[in-house]
Short mmCIF file of C-alpha atoms and ligand atoms in Angstrom, two decimals:
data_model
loop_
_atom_site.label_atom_id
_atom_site.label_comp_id
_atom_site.label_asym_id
_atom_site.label_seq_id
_atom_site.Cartn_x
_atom_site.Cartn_y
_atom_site.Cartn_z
CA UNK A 1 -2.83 -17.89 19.90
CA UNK A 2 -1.39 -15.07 17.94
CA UNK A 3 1.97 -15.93 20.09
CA UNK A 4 2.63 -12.22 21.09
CA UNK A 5 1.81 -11.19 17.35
CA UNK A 6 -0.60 -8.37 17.22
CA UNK A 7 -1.96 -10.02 13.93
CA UNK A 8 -1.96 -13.63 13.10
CA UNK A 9 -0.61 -11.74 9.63
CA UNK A 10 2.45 -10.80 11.44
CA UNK A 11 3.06 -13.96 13.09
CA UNK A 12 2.36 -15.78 9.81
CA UNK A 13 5.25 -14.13 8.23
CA UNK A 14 7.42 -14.50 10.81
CA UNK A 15 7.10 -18.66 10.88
CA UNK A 16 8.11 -18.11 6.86
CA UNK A 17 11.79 -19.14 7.99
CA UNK A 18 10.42 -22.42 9.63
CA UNK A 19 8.20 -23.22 6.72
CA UNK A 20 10.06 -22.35 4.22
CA UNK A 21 13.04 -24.73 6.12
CA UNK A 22 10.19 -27.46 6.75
CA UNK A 23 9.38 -27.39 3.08
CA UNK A 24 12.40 -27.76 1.46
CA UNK A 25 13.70 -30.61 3.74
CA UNK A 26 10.57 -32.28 2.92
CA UNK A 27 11.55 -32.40 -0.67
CA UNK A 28 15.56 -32.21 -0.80
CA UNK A 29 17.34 -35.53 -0.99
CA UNK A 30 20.56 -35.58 1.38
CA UNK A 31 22.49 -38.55 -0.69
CA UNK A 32 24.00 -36.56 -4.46
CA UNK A 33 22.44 -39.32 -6.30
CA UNK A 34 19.49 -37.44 -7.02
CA UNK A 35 18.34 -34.36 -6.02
CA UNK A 36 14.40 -34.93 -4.69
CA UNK A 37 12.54 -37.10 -2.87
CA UNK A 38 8.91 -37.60 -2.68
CA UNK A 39 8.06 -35.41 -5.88
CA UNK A 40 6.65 -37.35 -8.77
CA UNK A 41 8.31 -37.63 -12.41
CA UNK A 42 8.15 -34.30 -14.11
CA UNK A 43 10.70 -35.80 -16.63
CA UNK A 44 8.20 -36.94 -19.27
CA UNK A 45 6.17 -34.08 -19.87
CA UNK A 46 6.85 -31.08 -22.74
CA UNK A 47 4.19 -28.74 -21.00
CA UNK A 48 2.67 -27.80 -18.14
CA UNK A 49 -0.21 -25.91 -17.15
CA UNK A 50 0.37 -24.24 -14.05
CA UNK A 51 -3.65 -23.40 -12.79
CA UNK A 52 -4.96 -21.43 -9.64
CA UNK A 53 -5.82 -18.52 -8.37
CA UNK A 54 -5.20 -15.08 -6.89
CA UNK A 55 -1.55 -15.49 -5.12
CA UNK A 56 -1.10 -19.65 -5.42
CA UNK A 57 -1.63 -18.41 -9.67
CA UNK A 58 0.95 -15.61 -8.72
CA UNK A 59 3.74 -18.54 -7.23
CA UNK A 60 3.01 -20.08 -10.30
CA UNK A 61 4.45 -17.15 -12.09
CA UNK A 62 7.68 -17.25 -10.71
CA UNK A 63 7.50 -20.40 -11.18
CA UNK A 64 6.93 -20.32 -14.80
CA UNK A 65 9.62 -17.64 -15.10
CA UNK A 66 12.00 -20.45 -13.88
CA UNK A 67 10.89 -23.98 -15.46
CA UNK A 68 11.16 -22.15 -18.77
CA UNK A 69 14.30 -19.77 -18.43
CA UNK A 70 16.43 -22.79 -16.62
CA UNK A 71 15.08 -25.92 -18.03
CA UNK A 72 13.36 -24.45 -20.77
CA UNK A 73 10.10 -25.87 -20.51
CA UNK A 74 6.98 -24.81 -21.58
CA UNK A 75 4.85 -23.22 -19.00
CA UNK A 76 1.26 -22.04 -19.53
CA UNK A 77 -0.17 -19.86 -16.21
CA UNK A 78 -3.32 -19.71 -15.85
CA UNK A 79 -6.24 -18.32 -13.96
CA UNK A 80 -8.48 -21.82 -13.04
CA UNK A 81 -11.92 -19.67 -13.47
CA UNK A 82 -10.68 -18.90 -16.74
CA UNK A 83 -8.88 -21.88 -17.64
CA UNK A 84 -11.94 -24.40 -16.74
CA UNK A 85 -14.15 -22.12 -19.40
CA UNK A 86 -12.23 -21.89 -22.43
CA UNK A 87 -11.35 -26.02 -23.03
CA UNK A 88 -7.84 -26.24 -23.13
CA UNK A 89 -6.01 -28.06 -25.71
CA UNK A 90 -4.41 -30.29 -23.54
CA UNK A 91 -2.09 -33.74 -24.37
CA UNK A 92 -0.81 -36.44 -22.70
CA UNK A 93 2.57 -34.79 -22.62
CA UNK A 94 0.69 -32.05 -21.00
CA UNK A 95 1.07 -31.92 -17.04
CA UNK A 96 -1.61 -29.80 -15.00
CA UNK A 97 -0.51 -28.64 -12.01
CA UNK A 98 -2.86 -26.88 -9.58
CA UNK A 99 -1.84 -24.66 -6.43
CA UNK A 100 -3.66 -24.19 -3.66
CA UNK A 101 -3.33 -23.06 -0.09
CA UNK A 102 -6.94 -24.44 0.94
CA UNK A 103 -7.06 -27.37 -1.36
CA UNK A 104 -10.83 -26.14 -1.97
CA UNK A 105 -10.62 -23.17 -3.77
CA UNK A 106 -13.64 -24.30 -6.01
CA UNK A 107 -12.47 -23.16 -9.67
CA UNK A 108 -8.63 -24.75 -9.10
CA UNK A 109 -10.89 -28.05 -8.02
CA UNK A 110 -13.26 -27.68 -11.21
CA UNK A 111 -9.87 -27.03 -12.97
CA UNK A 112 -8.24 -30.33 -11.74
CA UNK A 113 -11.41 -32.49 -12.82
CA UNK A 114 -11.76 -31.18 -16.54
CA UNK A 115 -7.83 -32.33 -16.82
CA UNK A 116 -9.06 -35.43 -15.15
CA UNK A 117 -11.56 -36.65 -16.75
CA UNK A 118 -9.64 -36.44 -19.76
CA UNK A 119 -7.30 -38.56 -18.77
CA UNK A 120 -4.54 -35.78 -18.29
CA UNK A 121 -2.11 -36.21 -15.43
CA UNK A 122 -2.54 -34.12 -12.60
CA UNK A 123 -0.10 -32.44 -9.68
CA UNK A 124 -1.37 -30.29 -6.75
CA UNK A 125 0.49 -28.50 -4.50
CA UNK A 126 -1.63 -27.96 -1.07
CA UNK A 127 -1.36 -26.90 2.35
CA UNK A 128 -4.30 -28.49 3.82
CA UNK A 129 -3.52 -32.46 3.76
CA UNK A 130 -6.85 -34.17 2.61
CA UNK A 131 -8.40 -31.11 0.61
CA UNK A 132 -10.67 -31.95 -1.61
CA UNK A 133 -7.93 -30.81 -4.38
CA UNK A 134 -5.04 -32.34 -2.52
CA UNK A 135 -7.74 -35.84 -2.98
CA UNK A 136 -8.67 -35.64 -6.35
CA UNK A 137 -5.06 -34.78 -8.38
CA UNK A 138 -3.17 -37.81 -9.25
CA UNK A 139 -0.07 -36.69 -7.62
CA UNK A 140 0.16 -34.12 -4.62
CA UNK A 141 2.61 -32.86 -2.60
CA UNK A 142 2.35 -30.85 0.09
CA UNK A 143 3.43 -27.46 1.73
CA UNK A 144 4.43 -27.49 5.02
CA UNK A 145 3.56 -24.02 5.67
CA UNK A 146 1.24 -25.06 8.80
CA UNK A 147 -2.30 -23.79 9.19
CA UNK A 148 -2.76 -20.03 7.87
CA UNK A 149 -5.46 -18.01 9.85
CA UNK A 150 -5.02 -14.70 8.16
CA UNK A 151 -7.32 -14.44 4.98
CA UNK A 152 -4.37 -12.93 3.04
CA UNK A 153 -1.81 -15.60 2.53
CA UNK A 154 2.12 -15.17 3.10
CA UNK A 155 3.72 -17.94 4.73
CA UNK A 156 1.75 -20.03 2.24
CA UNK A 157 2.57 -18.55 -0.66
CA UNK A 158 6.13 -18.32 0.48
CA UNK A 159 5.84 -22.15 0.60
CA UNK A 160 4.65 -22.16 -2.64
CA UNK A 161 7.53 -20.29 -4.54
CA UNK A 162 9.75 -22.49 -2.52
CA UNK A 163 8.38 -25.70 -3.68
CA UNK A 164 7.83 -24.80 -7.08
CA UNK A 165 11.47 -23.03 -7.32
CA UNK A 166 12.53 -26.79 -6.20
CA UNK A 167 10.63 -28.48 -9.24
CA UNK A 168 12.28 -26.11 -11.43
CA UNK A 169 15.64 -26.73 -10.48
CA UNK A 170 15.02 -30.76 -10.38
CA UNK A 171 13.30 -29.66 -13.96
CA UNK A 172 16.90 -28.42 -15.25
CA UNK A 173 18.69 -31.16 -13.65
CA UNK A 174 16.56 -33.48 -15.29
CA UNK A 175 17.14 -31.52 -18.31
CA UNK A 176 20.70 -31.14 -18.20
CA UNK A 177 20.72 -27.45 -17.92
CA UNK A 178 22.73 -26.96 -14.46
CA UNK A 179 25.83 -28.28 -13.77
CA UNK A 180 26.60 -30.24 -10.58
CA UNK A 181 28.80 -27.39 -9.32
CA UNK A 182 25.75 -24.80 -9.49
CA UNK A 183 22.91 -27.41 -7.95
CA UNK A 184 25.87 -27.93 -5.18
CA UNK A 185 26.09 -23.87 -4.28
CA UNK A 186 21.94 -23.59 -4.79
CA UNK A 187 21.49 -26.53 -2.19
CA UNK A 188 23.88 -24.81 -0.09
CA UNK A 189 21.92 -21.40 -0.33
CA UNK A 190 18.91 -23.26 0.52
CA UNK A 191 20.03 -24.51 3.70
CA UNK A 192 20.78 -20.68 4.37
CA UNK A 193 17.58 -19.82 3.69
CA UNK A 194 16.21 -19.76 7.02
CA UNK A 195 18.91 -17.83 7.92
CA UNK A 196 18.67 -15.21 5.48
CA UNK A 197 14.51 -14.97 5.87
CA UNK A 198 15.31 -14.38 10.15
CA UNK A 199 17.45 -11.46 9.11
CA UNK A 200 15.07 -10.23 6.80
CA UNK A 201 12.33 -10.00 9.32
CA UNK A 202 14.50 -7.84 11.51
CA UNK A 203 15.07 -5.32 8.56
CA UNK A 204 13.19 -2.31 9.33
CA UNK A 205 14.16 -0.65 5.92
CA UNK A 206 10.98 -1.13 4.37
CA UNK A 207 9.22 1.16 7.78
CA UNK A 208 9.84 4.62 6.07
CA UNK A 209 8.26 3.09 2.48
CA UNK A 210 5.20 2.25 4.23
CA UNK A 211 4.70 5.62 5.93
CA UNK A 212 4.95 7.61 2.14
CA UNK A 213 2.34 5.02 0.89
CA UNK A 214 -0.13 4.69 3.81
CA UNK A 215 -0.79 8.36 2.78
CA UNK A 216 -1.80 7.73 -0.74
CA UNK A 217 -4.49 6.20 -2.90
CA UNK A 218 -3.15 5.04 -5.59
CA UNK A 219 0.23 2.85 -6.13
CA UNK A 220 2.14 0.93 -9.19
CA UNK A 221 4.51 -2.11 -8.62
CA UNK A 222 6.53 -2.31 -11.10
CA UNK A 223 9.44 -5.39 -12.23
CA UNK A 224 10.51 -7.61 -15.34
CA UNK A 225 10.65 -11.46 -15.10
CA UNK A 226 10.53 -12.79 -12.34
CA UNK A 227 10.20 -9.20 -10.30
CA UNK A 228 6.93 -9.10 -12.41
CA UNK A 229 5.73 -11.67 -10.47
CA UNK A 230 6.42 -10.76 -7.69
CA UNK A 231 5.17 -7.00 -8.68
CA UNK A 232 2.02 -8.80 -9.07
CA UNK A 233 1.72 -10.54 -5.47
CA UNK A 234 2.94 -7.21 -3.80
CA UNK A 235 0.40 -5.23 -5.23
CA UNK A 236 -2.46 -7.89 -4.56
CA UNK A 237 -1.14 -7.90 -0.58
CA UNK A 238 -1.36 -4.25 -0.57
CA UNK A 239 -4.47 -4.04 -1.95
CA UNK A 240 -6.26 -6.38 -0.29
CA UNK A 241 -5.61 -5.48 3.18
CA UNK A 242 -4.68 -1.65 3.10
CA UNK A 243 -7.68 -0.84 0.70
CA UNK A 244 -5.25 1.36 -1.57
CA UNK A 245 -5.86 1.33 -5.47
CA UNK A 246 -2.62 -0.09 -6.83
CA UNK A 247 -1.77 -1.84 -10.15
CA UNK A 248 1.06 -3.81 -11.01
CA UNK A 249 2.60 -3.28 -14.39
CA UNK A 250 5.96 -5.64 -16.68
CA UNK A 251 8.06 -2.59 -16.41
CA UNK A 252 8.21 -2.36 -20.29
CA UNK A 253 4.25 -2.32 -21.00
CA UNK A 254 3.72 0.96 -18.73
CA UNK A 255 4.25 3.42 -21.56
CA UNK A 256 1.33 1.57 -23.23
CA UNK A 257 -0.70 3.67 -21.46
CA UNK A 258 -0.61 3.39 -17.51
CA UNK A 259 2.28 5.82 -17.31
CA UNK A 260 -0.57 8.63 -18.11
CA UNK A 261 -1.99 8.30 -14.73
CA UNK A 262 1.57 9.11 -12.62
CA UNK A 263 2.26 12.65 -11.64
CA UNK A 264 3.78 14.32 -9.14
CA UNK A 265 4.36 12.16 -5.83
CA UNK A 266 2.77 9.01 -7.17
CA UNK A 267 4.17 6.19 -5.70
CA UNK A 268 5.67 3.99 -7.93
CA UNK A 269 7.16 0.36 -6.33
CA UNK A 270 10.16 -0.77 -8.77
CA UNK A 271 11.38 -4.42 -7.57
CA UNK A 272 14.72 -5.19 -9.09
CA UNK A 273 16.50 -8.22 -8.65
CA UNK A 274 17.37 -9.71 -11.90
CA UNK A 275 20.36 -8.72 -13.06
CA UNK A 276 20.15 -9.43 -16.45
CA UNK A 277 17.17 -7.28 -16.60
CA UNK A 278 18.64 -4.71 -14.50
CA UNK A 279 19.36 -1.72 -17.12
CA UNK A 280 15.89 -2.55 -18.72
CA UNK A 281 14.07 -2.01 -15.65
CA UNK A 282 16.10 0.93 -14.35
CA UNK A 283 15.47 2.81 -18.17
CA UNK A 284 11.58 2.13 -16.97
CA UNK A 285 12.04 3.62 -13.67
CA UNK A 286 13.70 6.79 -15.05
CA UNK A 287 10.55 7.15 -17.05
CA UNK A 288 8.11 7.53 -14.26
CA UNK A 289 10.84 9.66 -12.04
CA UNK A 290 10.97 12.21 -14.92
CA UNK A 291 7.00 12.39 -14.54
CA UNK A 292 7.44 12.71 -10.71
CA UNK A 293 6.93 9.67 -9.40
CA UNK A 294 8.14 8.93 -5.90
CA UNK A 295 9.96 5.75 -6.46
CA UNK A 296 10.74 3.00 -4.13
CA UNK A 297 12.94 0.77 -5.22
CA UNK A 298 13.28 -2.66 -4.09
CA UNK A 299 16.66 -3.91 -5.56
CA UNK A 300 18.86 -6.26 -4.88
CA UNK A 301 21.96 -6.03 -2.71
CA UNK A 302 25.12 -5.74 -5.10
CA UNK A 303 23.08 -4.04 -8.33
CA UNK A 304 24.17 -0.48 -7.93
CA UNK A 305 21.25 2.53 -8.97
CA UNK A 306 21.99 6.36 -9.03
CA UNK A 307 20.81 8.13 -6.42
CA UNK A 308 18.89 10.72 -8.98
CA UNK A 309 16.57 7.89 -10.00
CA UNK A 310 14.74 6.93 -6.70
CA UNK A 311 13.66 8.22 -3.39
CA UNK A 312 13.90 5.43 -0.75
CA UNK A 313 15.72 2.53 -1.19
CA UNK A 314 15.23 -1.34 0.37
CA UNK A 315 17.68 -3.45 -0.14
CA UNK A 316 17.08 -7.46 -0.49
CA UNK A 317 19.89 -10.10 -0.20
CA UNK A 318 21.43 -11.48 -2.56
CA UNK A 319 20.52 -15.36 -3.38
CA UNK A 320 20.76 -17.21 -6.20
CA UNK A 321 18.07 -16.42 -8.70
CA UNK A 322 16.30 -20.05 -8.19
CA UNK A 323 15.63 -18.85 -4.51
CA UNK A 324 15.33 -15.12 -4.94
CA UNK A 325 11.35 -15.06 -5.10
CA UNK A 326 11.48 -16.35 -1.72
CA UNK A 327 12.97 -13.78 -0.45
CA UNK A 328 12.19 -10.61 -1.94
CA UNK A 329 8.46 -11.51 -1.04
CA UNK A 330 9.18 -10.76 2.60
CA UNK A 331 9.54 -7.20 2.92
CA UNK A 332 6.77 -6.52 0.38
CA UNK A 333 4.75 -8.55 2.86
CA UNK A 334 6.18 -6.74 5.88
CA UNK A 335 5.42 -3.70 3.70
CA UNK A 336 1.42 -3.74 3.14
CA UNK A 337 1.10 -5.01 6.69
CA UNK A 338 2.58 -2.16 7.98
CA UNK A 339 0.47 0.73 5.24
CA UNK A 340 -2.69 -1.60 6.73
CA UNK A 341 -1.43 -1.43 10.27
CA UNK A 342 -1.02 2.46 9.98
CA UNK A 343 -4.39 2.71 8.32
CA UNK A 344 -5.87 1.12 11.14
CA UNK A 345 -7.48 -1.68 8.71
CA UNK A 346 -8.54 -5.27 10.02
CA UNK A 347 -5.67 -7.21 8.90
CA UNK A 348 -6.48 -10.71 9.25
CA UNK A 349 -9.98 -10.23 8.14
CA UNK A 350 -10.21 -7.78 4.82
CA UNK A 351 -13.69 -6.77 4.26
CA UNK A 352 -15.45 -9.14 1.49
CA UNK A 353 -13.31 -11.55 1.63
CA UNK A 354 -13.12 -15.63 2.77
CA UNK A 355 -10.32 -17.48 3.44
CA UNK A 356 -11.46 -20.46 1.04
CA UNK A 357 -13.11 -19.48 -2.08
CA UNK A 358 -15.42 -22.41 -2.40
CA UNK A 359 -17.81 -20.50 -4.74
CA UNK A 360 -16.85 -20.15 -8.44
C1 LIG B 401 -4.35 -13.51 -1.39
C2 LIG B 401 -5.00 -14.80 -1.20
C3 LIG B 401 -5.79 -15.36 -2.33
C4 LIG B 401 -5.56 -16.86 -2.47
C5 LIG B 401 -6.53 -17.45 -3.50
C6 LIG B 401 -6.29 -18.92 -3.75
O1 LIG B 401 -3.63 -13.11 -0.26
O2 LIG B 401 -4.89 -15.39 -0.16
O3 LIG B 401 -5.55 -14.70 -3.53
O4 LIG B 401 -4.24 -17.07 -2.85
O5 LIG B 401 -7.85 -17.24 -3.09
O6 LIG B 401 -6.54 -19.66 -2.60
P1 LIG B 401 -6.02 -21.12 -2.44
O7 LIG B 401 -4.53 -21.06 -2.46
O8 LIG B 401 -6.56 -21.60 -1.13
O9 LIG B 401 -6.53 -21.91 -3.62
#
């Protein structure tokens, strides 16, 4: 069953290149004339409220990072037990889109039916074909990630970011943002994907990381943008099946306060792949290496970093920054498996947690 995996984690991450393939073809048109299929009409909304929770509200990050920087579209993220409390102000230009793996994750459900029953257009994105979310939303389309055993999701989420790094870039084609000549080299990356995400998943770089952190209690992720995002999923994955304290912190807001806890050997995880956030990030990294952090950096391939201002490196591929959530994620995941693996914690099974949250 686990297919020679010793965790249905592991093998989860490694069927990321077939999902992620499965997903996009499910979505990509092959004529030019337009550029998806089988999506619904995004065109006629000014907002959207992107609503779910834990890592599905974490894809919707990245994804808000990338409706509004490339079509320039409002996007609202927000956390469904929160959002379902606090009564939106919602319009009819206003589109809610809920994300969920399960399809029954029971606040991203209560979520859907406040928007509902106000007669506000709804859009899930689901794994699980005839959830009770994937039933209810006016529009749905599904990931193709394939059933996920392992409570913490990765080839799931990885579906996610895909999909919803998709309905950006239809978003700013719809929008006249892109230019035929940059959709033409992003659809050809994207076909390459697959590719890329099989080489990935040989990369042992991240093997020496995980040894310095399986040895310590306390960790920061740290990015801007769109690595802020993805900060944010790395350090719930590590978390949540390693059991080690870690935070994860827009590079910028950590002298508000947090950089008071780092001192000497910390580890600190800086992701870096935006390049026009680059210097910004690296200023913020030289901050905690002055206070002794032991910084790994995650940066992408081509962005070159001093020596003096890290201690182990991992480099990530370079893609186009529509796709690159999709495949920095992978070594981060590789990453906590292995600190859990080392630690000798049940993987696929984290203590007090379900698979499907159906409680609120
Ligand atoms: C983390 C994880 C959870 C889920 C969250 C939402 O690894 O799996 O944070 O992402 O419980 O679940 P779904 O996507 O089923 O609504």
């Amino acid at each position: 069953q686990k297919g020679g995996f010793e965790h249905f984690m592991l093998k989860e991450i490694h069927e990321e290149p077939r999902a992620v393939r499965d997903t996009m073809a499910a979505y990509i048109k092959d004529d030019i004339q337009d550029l998806v299929k089988n999506l619904p009409d995004l065109s006629k909304y000014n907002e959207i409220h992107i609503v779910s929770c834990g890592s599905a509200m974490y894809a919707g990050m990245i994804a808000k990072s990338l409706i509004e920087t490339k079509a320039r579209v409002k996007v609202d993220v927000e956390i469904a037990s929160e959002y379902r409390y606090k009564d939106p102000i919602l319009s009819k230009d206003t589109l809610v889109l809920l994300v969920s793996q399960s399809g029954e994750t029971a606040d991203t459900l209560a979520a859907l039916l406040l928007a509902k029953e106000q007669g506000i257009d709804t859009f899930a994105i689901v794994n699980v074909v005839g959830s009770s979310i994937a039933r209810e939303a006016k529009y749905v389309a599904y990931t193709l990630a394939g059933p996920e055993i392992a409570v913490a999701t990765t080839k799931a989420y990885c579906t996610q970011v895909a999909l919803l790094s998709l309905i950006a870039l239809n978003l700013a084609y719809i929008h006249n943002r892109i230019t035929q000549k940059e959709i033409d080299q992003i659809i050809e990356e994207i076909h390459c994907l697959p590719d890329i995400l099989n080489e990935l998943l040989k990369d042992e770089q991240y093997i020496t990381a995980g040894k310095i952190i399986s040895r310590h209690s306390n960790v920061f992720f740290l990015g801007r943008g769109l690595d802020y995002a993805l900060s944010m999923e790395g350090s719930l994955k590590l978390k949540e099946i390693s059991y080690i304290h870690s935070e994860a912190y827009a590079a910028g807001e950590l002298k508000h306060g947090t950089i008071s806890l780092i001192e000497k050997g910390t580890p600190v995880i800086a992701i870096c792949t935006d390049e026009r956030l680059f210097e910004k990030t690296i200023s913020n990294i030289k901050e905690v290496k002055a206070r002794g952090a032991n910084v790994i950096l995650f940066v992408r391939e081509g962005l070159n970093v001093s020596e003096d201002y890290y201690d182990y490196k991992i480099e990530i591929p370079k893609v186009d920054m529509m796709l690159q959530g999709i495949v920095t994620v992978v070594p981060l995941q590789l990453l906590s498996y292995q600190v859990a693996n080392l630690r000798g914690c049940e993987i696929d099974q984290p203590r007090n947690l379900a698979k499907s949250v159906t409680v609120e």
